[in-house]
Short mmCIF file of N, CA, C and O in Angstrom, two decimals:
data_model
loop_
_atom_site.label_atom_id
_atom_site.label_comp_id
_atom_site.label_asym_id
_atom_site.label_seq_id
_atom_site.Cartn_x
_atom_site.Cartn_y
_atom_site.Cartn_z
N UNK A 1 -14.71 0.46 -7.21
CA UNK A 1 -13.67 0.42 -6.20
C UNK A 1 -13.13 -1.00 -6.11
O UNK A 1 -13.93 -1.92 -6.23
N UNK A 2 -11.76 -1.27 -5.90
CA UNK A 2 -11.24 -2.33 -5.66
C UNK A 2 -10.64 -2.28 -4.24
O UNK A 2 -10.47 -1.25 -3.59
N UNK A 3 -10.30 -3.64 -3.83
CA UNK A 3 -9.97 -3.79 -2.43
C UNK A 3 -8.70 -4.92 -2.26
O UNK A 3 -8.65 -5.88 -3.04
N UNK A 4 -8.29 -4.85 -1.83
CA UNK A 4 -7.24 -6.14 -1.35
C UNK A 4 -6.80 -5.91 0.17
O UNK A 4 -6.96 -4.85 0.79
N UNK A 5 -6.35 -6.77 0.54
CA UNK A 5 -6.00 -7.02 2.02
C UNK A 5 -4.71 -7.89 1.86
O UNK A 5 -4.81 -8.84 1.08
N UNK A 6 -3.30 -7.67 2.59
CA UNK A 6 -1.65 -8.23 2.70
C UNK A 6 -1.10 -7.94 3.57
O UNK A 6 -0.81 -6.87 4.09
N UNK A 7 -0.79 -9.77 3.96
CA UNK A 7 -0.23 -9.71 5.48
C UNK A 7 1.51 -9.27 5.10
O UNK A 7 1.99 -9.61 4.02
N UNK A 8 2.10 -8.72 5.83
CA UNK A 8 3.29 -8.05 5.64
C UNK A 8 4.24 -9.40 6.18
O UNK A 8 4.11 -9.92 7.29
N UNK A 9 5.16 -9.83 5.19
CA UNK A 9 6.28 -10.65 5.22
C UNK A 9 7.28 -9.89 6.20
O UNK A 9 7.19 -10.03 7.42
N UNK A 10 8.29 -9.04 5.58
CA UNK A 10 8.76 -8.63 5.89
C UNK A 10 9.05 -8.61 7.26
O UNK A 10 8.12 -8.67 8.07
N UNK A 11 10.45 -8.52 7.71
CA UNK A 11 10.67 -8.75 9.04
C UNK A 11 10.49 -7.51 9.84
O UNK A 11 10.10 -7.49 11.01
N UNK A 12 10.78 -6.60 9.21
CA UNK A 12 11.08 -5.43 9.45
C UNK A 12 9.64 -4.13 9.37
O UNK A 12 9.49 -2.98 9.79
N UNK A 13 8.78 -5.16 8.56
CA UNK A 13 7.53 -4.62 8.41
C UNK A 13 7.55 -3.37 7.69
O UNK A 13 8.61 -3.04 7.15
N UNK A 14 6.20 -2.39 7.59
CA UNK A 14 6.91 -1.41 6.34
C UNK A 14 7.58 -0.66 6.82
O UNK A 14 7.08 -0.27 7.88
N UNK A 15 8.79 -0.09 6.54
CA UNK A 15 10.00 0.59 6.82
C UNK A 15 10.22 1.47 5.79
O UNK A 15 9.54 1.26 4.79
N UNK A 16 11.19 2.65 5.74
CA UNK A 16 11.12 3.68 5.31
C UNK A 16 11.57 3.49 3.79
O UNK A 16 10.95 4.09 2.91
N UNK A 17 12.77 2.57 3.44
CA UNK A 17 12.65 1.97 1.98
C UNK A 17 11.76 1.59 0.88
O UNK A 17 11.89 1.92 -0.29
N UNK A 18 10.35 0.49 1.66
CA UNK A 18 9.60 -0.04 0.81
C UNK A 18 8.67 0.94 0.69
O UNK A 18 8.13 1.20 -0.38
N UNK A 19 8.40 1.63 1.97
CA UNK A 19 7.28 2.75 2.33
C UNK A 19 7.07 4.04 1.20
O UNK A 19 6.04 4.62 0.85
N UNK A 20 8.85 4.26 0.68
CA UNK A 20 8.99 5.57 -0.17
C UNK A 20 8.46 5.45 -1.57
O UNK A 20 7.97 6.30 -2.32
N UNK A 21 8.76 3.65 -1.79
CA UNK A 21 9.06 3.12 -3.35
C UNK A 21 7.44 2.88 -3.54
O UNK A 21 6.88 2.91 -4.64
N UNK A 22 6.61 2.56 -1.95
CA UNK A 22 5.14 2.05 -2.31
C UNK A 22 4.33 3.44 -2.47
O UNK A 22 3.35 3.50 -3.22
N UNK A 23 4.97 5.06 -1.44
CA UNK A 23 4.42 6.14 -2.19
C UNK A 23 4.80 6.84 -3.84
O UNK A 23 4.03 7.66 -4.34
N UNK A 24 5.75 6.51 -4.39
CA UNK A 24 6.32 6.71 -5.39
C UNK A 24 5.52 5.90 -6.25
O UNK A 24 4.71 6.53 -6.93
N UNK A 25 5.55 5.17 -6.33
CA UNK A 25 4.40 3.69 -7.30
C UNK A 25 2.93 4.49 -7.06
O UNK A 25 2.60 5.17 -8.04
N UNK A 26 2.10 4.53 -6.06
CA UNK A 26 0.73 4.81 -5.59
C UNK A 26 0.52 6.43 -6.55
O UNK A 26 -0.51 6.67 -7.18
N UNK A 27 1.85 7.52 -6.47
CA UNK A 27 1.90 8.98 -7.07
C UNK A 27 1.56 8.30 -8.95
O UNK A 27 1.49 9.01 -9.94
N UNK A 28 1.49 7.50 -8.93
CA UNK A 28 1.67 7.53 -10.69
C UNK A 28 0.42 6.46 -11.07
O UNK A 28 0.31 5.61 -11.95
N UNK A 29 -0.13 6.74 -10.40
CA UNK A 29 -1.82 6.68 -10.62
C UNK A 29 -3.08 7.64 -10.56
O UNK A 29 -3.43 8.34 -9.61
N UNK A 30 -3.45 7.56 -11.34
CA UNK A 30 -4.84 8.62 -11.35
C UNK A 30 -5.49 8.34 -10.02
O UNK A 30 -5.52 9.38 -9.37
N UNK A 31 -6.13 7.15 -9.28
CA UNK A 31 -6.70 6.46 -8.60
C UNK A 31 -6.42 7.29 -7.40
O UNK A 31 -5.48 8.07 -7.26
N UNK A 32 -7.40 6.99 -6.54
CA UNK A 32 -7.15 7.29 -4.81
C UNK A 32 -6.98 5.99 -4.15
O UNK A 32 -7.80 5.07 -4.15
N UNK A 33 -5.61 6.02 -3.47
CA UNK A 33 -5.44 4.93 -2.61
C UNK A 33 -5.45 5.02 -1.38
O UNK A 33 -4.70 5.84 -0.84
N UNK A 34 -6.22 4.27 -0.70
CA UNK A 34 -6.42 4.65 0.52
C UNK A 34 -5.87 3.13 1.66
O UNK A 34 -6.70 2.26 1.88
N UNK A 35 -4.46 3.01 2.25
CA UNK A 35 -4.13 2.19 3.08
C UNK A 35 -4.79 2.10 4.62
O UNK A 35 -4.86 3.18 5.21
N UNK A 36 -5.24 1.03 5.25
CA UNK A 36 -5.25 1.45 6.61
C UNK A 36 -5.01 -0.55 6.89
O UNK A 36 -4.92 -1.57 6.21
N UNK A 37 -4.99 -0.13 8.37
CA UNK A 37 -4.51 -1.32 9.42
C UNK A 37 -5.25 -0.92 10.56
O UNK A 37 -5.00 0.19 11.03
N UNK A 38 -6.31 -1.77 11.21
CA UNK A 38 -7.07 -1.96 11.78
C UNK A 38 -7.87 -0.42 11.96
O UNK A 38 -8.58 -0.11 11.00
N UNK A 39 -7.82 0.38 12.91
CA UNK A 39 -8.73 1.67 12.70
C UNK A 39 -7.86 2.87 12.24
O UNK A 39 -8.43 3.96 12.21
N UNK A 40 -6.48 2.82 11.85
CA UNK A 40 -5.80 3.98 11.46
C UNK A 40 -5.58 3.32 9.62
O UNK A 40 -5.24 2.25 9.13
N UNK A 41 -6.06 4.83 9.03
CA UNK A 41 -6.29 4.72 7.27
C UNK A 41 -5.43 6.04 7.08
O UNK A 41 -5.18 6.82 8.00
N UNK A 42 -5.11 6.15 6.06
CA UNK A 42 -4.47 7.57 5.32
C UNK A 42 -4.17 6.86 3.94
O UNK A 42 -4.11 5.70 3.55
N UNK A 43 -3.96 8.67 3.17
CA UNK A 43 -3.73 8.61 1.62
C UNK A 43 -2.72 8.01 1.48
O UNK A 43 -1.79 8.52 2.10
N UNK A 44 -2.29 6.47 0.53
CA UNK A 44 -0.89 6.09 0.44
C UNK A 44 0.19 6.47 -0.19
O UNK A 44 1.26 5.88 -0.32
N UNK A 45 -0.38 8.17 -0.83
CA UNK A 45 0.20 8.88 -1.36
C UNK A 45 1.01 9.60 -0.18
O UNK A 45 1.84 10.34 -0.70
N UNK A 46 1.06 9.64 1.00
CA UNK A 46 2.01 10.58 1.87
C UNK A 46 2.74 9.38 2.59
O UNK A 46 2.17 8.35 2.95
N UNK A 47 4.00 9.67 2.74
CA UNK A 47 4.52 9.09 3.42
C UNK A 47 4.59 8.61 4.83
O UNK A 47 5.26 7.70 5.31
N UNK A 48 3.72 9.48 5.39
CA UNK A 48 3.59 10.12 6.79
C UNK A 48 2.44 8.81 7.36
O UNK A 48 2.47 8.06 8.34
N UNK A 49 1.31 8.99 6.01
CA UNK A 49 0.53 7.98 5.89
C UNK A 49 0.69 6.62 6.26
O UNK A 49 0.21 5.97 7.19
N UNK A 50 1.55 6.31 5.22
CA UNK A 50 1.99 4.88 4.89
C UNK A 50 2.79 4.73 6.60
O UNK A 50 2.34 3.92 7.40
N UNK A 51 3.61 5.34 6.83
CA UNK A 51 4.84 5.07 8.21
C UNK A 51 4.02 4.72 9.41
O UNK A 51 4.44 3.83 10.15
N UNK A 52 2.61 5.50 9.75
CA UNK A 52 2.14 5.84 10.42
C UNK A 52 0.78 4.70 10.71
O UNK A 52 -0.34 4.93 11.17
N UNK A 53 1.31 3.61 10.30
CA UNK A 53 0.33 2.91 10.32
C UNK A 53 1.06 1.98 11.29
O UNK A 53 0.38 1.26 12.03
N UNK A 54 2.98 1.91 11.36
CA UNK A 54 3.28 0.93 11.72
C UNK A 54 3.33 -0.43 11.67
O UNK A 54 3.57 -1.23 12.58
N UNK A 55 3.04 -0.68 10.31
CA UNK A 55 2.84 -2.26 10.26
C UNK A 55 4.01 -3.03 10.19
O UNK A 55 4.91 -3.17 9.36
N UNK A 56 3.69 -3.62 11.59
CA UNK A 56 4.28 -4.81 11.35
C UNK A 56 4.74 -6.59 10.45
O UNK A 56 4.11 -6.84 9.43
N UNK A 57 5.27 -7.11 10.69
CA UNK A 57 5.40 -9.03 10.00
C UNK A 57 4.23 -9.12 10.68
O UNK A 57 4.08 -8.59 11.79
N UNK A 58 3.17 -9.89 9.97
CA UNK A 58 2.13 -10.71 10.34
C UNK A 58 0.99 -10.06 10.41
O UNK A 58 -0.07 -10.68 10.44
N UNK A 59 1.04 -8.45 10.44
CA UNK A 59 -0.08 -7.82 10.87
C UNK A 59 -0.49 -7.43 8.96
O UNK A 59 0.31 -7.58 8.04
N UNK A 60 -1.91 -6.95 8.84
CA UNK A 60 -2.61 -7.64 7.95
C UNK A 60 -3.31 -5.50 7.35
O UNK A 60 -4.13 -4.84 7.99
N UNK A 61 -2.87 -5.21 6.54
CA UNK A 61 -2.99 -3.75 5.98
C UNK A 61 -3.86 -4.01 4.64
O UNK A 61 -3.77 -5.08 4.03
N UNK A 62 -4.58 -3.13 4.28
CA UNK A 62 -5.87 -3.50 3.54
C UNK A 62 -5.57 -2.39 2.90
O UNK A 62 -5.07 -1.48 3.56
N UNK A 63 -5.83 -2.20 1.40
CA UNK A 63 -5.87 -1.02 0.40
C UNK A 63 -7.59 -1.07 0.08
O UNK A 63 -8.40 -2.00 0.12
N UNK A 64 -7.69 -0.02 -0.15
CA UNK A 64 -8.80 0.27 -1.18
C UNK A 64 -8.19 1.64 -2.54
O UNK A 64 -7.74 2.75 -2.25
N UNK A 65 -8.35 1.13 -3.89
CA UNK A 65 -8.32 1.48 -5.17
C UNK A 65 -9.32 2.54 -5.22
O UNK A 65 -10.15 2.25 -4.36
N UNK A 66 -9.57 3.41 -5.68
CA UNK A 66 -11.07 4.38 -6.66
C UNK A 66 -10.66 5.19 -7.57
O UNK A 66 -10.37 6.35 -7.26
N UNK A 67 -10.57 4.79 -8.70
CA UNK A 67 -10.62 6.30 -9.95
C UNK A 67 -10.45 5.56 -11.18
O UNK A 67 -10.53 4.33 -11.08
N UNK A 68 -10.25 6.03 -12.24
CA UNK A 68 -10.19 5.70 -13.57
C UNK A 68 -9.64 4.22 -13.83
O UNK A 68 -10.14 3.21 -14.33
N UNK A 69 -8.11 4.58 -13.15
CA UNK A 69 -7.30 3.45 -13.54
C UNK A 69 -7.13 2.59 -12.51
O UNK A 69 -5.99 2.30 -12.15
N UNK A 70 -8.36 2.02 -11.81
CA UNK A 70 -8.58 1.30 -10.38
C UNK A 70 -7.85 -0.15 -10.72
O UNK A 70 -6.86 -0.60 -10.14
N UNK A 71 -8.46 -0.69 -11.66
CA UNK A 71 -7.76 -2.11 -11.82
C UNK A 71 -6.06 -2.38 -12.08
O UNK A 71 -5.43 -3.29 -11.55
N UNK A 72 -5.58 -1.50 -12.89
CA UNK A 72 -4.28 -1.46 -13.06
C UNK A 72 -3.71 -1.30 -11.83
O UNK A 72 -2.83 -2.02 -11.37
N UNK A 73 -4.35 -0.14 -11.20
CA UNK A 73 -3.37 0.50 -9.92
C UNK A 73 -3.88 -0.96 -8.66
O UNK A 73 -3.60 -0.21 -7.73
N UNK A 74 -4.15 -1.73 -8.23
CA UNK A 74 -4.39 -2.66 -7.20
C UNK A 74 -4.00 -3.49 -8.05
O UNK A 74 -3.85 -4.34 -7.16
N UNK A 75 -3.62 -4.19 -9.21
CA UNK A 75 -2.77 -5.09 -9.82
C UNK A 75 -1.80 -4.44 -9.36
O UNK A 75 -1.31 -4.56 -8.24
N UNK A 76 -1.45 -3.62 -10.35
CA UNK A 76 0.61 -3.12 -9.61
C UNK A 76 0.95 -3.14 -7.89
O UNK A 76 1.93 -3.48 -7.21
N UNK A 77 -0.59 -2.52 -7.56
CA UNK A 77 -0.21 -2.73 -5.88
C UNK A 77 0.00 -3.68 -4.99
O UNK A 77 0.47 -3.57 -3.85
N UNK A 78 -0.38 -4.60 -5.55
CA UNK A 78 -0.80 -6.29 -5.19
C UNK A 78 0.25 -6.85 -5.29
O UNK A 78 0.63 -7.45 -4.28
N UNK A 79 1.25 -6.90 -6.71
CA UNK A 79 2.65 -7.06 -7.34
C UNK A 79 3.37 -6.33 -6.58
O UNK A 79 4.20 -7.19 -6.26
N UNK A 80 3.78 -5.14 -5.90
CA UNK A 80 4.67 -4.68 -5.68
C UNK A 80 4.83 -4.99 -4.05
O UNK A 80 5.90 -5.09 -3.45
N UNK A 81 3.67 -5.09 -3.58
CA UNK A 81 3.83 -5.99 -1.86
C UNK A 81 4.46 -6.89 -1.82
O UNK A 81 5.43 -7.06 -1.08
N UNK A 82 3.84 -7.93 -2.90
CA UNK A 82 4.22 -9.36 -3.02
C UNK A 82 5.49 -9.52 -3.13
O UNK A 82 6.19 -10.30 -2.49
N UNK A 83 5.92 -8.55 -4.19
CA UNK A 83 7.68 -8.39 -4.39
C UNK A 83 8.94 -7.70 -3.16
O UNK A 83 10.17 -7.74 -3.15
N UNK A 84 7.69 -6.98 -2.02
CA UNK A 84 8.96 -5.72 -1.43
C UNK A 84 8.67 -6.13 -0.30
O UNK A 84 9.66 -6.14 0.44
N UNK A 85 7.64 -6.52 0.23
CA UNK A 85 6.84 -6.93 2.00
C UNK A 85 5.90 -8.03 1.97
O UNK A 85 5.34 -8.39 3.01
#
């Protein structure tokens, strides 16, 4: 299992744009990704998931990686925060 933790730039925090493109990216992995922010977690495969966490600029959302292609998928995930939030 891999892990990372990213404080959200973004002003706007995750919003329904980066939110769609970060479930769309997360669908094209073998891996289970699992997002949460402080005690609320869900699959970052649903959108509902990802929205529903509310994260805000500054507030601090943690992934955890598990399956085959764990390292690739938390590299790309890591890259694609860095680039969108």
């Amino acid at each position: 299992m891999k892990e990372f933790s990213y404080t959200i730039k973004d002003a706007e925090g995750i919003h329904a744009r980066p939110a769609g493109e970060l479930v769309k990216l997360v669908k094209g992995f073998k891996s289970t990704v699992t997002i949460s922010k402080g005690a609320k977690s869900g699959n970052a495969s649903k959108i509902f998931a990802v929205m529903g966490l509310g994260a805000k600029q500054g507030e601090t959302v943690d992934f955890k990686v598990e399956g085959e292609d764990e390292e690739t998928a938390a590299a790309e995930l890591e890259k694609f925060m860095n680039a969108n939030l």
